[in-house]
Amino acid sequence: MPYSDQQLGEMVRGDSVHRALYTDPAIFELEMQRIYGRAWVYVGHESQVPRTGDYHTTRLGDQDVLMVRASDGRVHVLYNRCPHKGAKVVADGDGCVGKFFRCPYHAWTFKLDGSHLGVPLKQGLEGTSYDPTDPTFSMRRLPRVESYRGFVFASQARDGQGLAEFLGGVRSSIDNLCDRSPVGEVEVAGGIFRVMQRSNWKVFYENLHDTMHARVTHESSFAAARDEAKEIGEMPFELHIMDGNGEPYEFWEKLELRAYDNGHGYMEGIFNPGAAERDPVSRAHFESLTAAYGAERAREILGMNRHNTVIYGSGSPHTVFQQFRVIRPIAVDRTLIEIQTFRCKGAPEGVFKRAMLYANVINSPSSNVMPDDIELYNRCQEGNATRGGEWVSMHRYHGTDRRDADGMVSVNGTSELPMRNQFRAWKNYMEAGPVAPAHGQGEGACC
Ligand SMILES: [Fe+2]
C-alpha cells in the first residue's frame, strides 16, 4: 500500500490539495476502488435501451459494464464479462442482442438478467463443479441499480445511501431537466459526442464551477463571437452563448454556488421569469408547458436559471440546454467526456434543435469554446508533474462558506467553495479505507 489512510487524508487541506492527486497512478488506482467502488455512478438513460435486448456499454470507474433491457421491461446493469474465459460479451457501444447474450468466444449463453442459460456440448462439464445455478457461471449483476426519472445509476457497493439520498440537493437539477417536457420525460437523442482529454478527471469537475476562468481562458472565443456579431449586425443564439463567457467579474460574483455532501453542487443565476417569453422558441416551449402544468408552474420551470450541475463521480447535467456531460476517468492523465443531448418529450422541436446547437457550439469536438478549457486542463496536468511546487490552491473565499438548511452556499460567485467541497468528499471516500468485495449475484435491476 503506497499510502496509509492518514496520508491520503493529509493530502487534502481545507484550502489546498497535494499535486499528487492529479499525477500519481497509485492514487488513481485507489480512487477507482474507494470512490468508484462505493459511489452511485451514472450508467446511462433508460431511453438508450428502449426495446428488449437493447444494451449500452460504458465504464463505471475502471470497470466495463453494460445496461440492458430485459423482456419484463426491467433494466439490468451487468459487468461485461463472460464467466468462462473472461471475454467481454458485447463489444463497446450500443446494440441489441435479441432474447439472450451469447459470448462470441465459446457460445456460452446468458439471459438478459445475466443468469446462466447454457453451454454447447454440456456433457463435457458433467461430473465437474460446473453448476448453472451458481452465480460463478453467470454474468454478474452490479450490487445495486436505481433509476431517478429515467437516469440509471449503479453502485458497486452492496450497502450505503439510496440513490435519492446520495444525490441530495442536486436531484432538483434532474427534476428541472425532466420538467421542461410537458409529459415530464426526456430521451437521449441526436447522437453522443466523445472527447478524450489529456488530464486528470477531477480538473473537469473543478472547472464546472470555476467562474474566475471564463473571461480569461475563453477570451479568444468570446472576442471572436463579438467581432462576428458586429460584422453581421446581430447576435444570434450561437454567438450569444459564446459571448456569455465574456461577462465582467461583477456578473460572476453575483452567481450563487450551492454545495452538497458527496461532492455535488450547482451554480445558479438570479431567477429569470422573463426566460419564458424571451424568443419564439422559448415562447412555444412556454405554451406547451402552460397547456400541461398551467402558466404559473411553466414560468417557474423555465425561470430556473441553473448553469452547470455537478454530480460528483458521474458528470454534469445542464438543465437549460438539456444535456449531460458524462465524465469517465480512463487513467491518471486521461479522461473521456461523453456529451449526451436530450429531447424533452412533447415539447416543440425547436427546443431540441437549440439544445443540439448548444452542444455543437460549446461542447462538441469541433467546438470553438471547449478547446480553450482542454488546453488549460492539460497545462495543469503537465505543470503539476513538475517539482515547481507541491500544493494546488483553493483559497478564494476560504473560511466564509456558509451552511444553511439546504447545504452549503457561497458568499460570492467566484468562491472556490465547489472545489473545497469536492475534495471534502474525496477525502471522506479515500479515508474510509478499502471496500469489501461484493460476492455472489448482485441485485442489479431497476425500472
Ligand atoms: Fe471554460
CSV table of C-alpha atoms and ligand atoms in Angstrom, one decimal, residues 207 213 218 373, ligand 1:
chain,number,residue,atom,x,y,z
A,207,ASN,CA,-13.7,23.8,-13.8
A,213,HIS,CA,-11.6,31.3,-15.6
A,218,HIS,CA,-12.2,31.9,-23.2
A,373,ASP,CA,-10.6,24.5,-21.4
B,1,FE,FE,-14.3,27.1,-19.5
